[in-house]
PDB file of C-alpha atoms in Angstrom:
ATOM      1  CA  UNK A 281      -0.046   0.196  -0.074  1.00  0.00           C
ATOM      2  CA  UNK A 282       2.893   2.469   0.734  1.00  0.00           C
ATOM      3  CA  UNK A 283       4.670   1.392  -2.337  1.00  0.00           C
ATOM      4  CA  UNK A 284       1.625   2.595  -4.599  1.00  0.00           C
ATOM      5  CA  UNK A 285       0.900   5.775  -2.611  1.00  0.00           C
ATOM      6  CA  UNK A 286       4.786   6.575  -3.245  1.00  0.00           C
ATOM      7  CA  UNK A 287       4.575   5.600  -6.868  1.00  0.00           C
ATOM      8  CA  UNK A 288       1.372   8.030  -7.096  1.00  0.00           C
ATOM      9  CA  UNK A 289       3.152  10.967  -5.644  1.00  0.00           C
ATOM     10  CA  UNK A 290       6.379  10.207  -7.984  1.00  0.00           C
ATOM     11  CA  UNK A 291       3.710  10.687 -10.823  1.00  0.00           C
ATOM     12  CA  UNK A 292       2.111  13.797  -9.103  1.00  0.00           C
ATOM     13  CA  UNK A 293       5.559  15.418  -8.931  1.00  0.00           C
ATOM     14  CA  UNK A 294       6.505  14.412 -12.250  1.00  0.00           C
ATOM     15  CA  UNK A 295       3.305  16.156 -13.596  1.00  0.00           C
ATOM     16  CA  UNK A 296       3.773  19.312 -11.425  1.00  0.00           C
ATOM     17  CA  UNK A 297       7.219  19.632 -12.619  1.00  0.00           C
ATOM     18  CA  UNK A 298       6.456  19.079 -16.218  1.00  0.00           C
ATOM     19  CA  UNK A 299       3.852  21.926 -16.212  1.00  0.00           C
ATOM     20  CA  UNK A 300       6.276  24.294 -14.009  1.00  0.00           C
ATOM     21  CA  UNK A 301       8.760  23.692 -17.028  1.00  0.00           C
ATOM     22  CA  UNK A 302       6.812  25.557 -19.439  1.00  0.00           C
ATOM     23  CA  UNK A 303       5.961  28.665 -17.469  1.00  0.00           C
ATOM     24  CA  UNK A 304       9.099  30.493 -18.221  1.00  0.00           C
ATOM     25  CA  UNK A 305       8.547  30.017 -21.926  1.00  0.00           C
ATOM     26  CA  UNK A 306       4.671  31.035 -21.629  1.00  0.00           C
ATOM     27  CA  UNK A 307       6.021  34.061 -19.782  1.00  0.00           C
ATOM     28  CA  UNK A 308       8.822  35.061 -22.282  1.00  0.00           C
ATOM     29  CA  UNK A 309       6.315  34.661 -25.363  1.00  0.00           C
ATOM     30  CA  UNK A 310       3.220  36.350 -24.165  1.00  0.00           C
ATOM     31  CA  UNK A 311       4.623  38.827 -21.348  1.00  0.00           C
ATOM     32  CA  UNK A 312       7.925  39.730 -22.839  1.00  0.00           C
ATOM     33  CA  UNK A 313       6.658  39.251 -26.654  1.00  0.00           C
ATOM     34  CA  UNK A 314      10.322  37.625 -27.243  1.00  0.00           C
ATOM     35  CA  UNK A 315      10.102  34.331 -29.339  1.00  0.00           C
ATOM     36  CA  UNK A 316      14.438  34.271 -30.135  1.00  0.00           C
ATOM     37  CA  UNK A 317      15.923  30.836 -29.598  1.00  0.00           C
ATOM     38  CA  UNK A 318      12.273  29.044 -29.382  1.00  0.00           C
ATOM     39  CA  UNK A 319      11.961  26.095 -32.152  1.00  0.00           C
ATOM     40  CA  UNK A 320       8.599  25.594 -33.150  1.00  0.00           C
ATOM     41  CA  UNK A 321       9.087  22.145 -34.668  1.00  0.00           C
ATOM     42  CA  UNK A 322      10.394  21.060 -31.341  1.00  0.00           C
ATOM     43  CA  UNK A 323       7.527  22.247 -29.633  1.00  0.00           C
ATOM     44  CA  UNK A 324       5.271  20.333 -32.101  1.00  0.00           C
ATOM     45  CA  UNK A 325       7.041  17.328 -31.482  1.00  0.00           C
ATOM     46  CA  UNK A 326       6.825  17.750 -27.662  1.00  0.00           C
ATOM     47  CA  UNK A 327       3.048  18.368 -27.771  1.00  0.00           C
ATOM     48  CA  UNK A 328       2.772  15.268 -29.922  1.00  0.00           C
ATOM     49  CA  UNK A 329       4.599  13.420 -27.294  1.00  0.00           C
ATOM     50  CA  UNK A 330       2.201  14.886 -24.749  1.00  0.00           C
ATOM     51  CA  UNK A 331      -0.754  14.000 -26.643  1.00  0.00           C
ATOM     52  CA  UNK A 332       0.856  10.306 -26.550  1.00  0.00           C
ATOM     53  CA  UNK A 333       1.122  10.596 -22.873  1.00  0.00           C
ATOM     54  CA  UNK A 334      -2.387  12.069 -22.343  1.00  0.00           C
ATOM     55  CA  UNK A 335      -3.605   9.235 -24.012  1.00  0.00           C
ATOM     56  CA  UNK A 336      -1.536   6.515 -22.376  1.00  0.00           C
ATOM     57  CA  UNK A 337      -2.897   7.848 -19.238  1.00  0.00           C
ATOM     58  CA  UNK A 338      -6.714   7.872 -20.293  1.00  0.00           C
ATOM     59  CA  UNK A 339      -6.195   4.131 -21.286  1.00  0.00           C
ATOM     60  CA  UNK A 340      -4.543   3.189 -18.004  1.00  0.00           C
ATOM     61  CA  UNK A 341      -6.789   5.267 -16.045  1.00  0.00           C
ATOM     62  CA  UNK A 342      -3.907   7.343 -14.337  1.00  0.00           C
ATOM     63  CA  UNK A 343      -5.440  10.850 -13.614  1.00  0.00           C
ATOM     64  CA  UNK A 344      -1.966  11.981 -12.371  1.00  0.00           C
ATOM     65  CA  UNK A 345      -0.851  11.234 -16.168  1.00  0.00           C
ATOM     66  CA  UNK A 346      -3.734  12.701 -17.785  1.00  0.00           C
ATOM     67  CA  UNK A 347      -4.079  15.753 -16.041  1.00  0.00           C
ATOM     68  CA  UNK A 348      -0.379  17.033 -15.822  1.00  0.00           C
ATOM     69  CA  UNK A 349      -0.251  16.213 -19.523  1.00  0.00           C
ATOM     70  CA  UNK A 350      -3.142  18.055 -20.475  1.00  0.00           C
ATOM     71  CA  UNK A 351      -2.069  20.970 -18.651  1.00  0.00           C
ATOM     72  CA  UNK A 352       1.412  20.691 -20.331  1.00  0.00           C
ATOM     73  CA  UNK A 353      -0.029  20.175 -23.522  1.00  0.00           C
ATOM     74  CA  UNK A 354      -2.240  23.508 -23.233  1.00  0.00           C
ATOM     75  CA  UNK A 355       0.920  25.563 -22.073  1.00  0.00           C
ATOM     76  CA  UNK A 356       2.723  24.218 -25.073  1.00  0.00           C
ATOM     77  CA  UNK A 357       0.239  25.193 -27.482  1.00  0.00           C
ATOM     78  CA  UNK A 358      -0.127  28.659 -25.768  1.00  0.00           C
ATOM     79  CA  UNK A 359       3.724  28.866 -26.293  1.00  0.00           C
ATOM     80  CA  UNK A 360       3.287  27.931 -30.082  1.00  0.00           C
ATOM     81  CA  UNK A 361       0.459  30.109 -31.067  1.00  0.00           C
ATOM     82  CA  UNK A 362       2.006  33.048 -28.957  1.00  0.00           C
ATOM     83  CA  UNK A 363       5.366  32.367 -30.829  1.00  0.00           C
ATOM     84  CA  UNK A 364       3.300  32.603 -34.245  1.00  0.00           C
ATOM     85  CA  UNK A 365       1.653  35.828 -33.090  1.00  0.00           C
ATOM     86  CA  UNK A 366       4.827  37.595 -32.007  1.00  0.00           C
ATOM     87  CA  UNK A 367       7.044  36.218 -34.791  1.00  0.00           C
ATOM     88  CA  UNK A 368       6.937  38.323 -38.004  1.00  0.00           C
ATOM     89  CA  UNK A 369       6.656  37.137 -41.183  1.00  0.00           C
ATOM     90  CA  UNK A 370       9.958  37.001 -43.516  1.00  0.00           C
ATOM     91  CA  UNK A 371       9.710  39.570 -46.382  1.00  0.00           C
ATOM     92  CA  UNK A 372      11.546  39.052 -49.639  1.00  0.00           C
TER      93      UNK A 372
END
């Protein structure tokens, strides 16, 4: 029983850290209006990975995986759309 609780706590902590990790990027794009050094292809790959984790979490019934990845995915998509909004089109 204690081992199961420990595993669940680790999952919750991982989810929290996964969400917190994206806060600086979100601030950088939406508050500071800066996009330098942010790779959209990388963010799309991460978004795909988080979507797969989200599906996996639903399939195994792990709410900590579902909630954490849903929030992180939302944050990453906000970063992506923020970069697209801030980034100016290249002129010939």
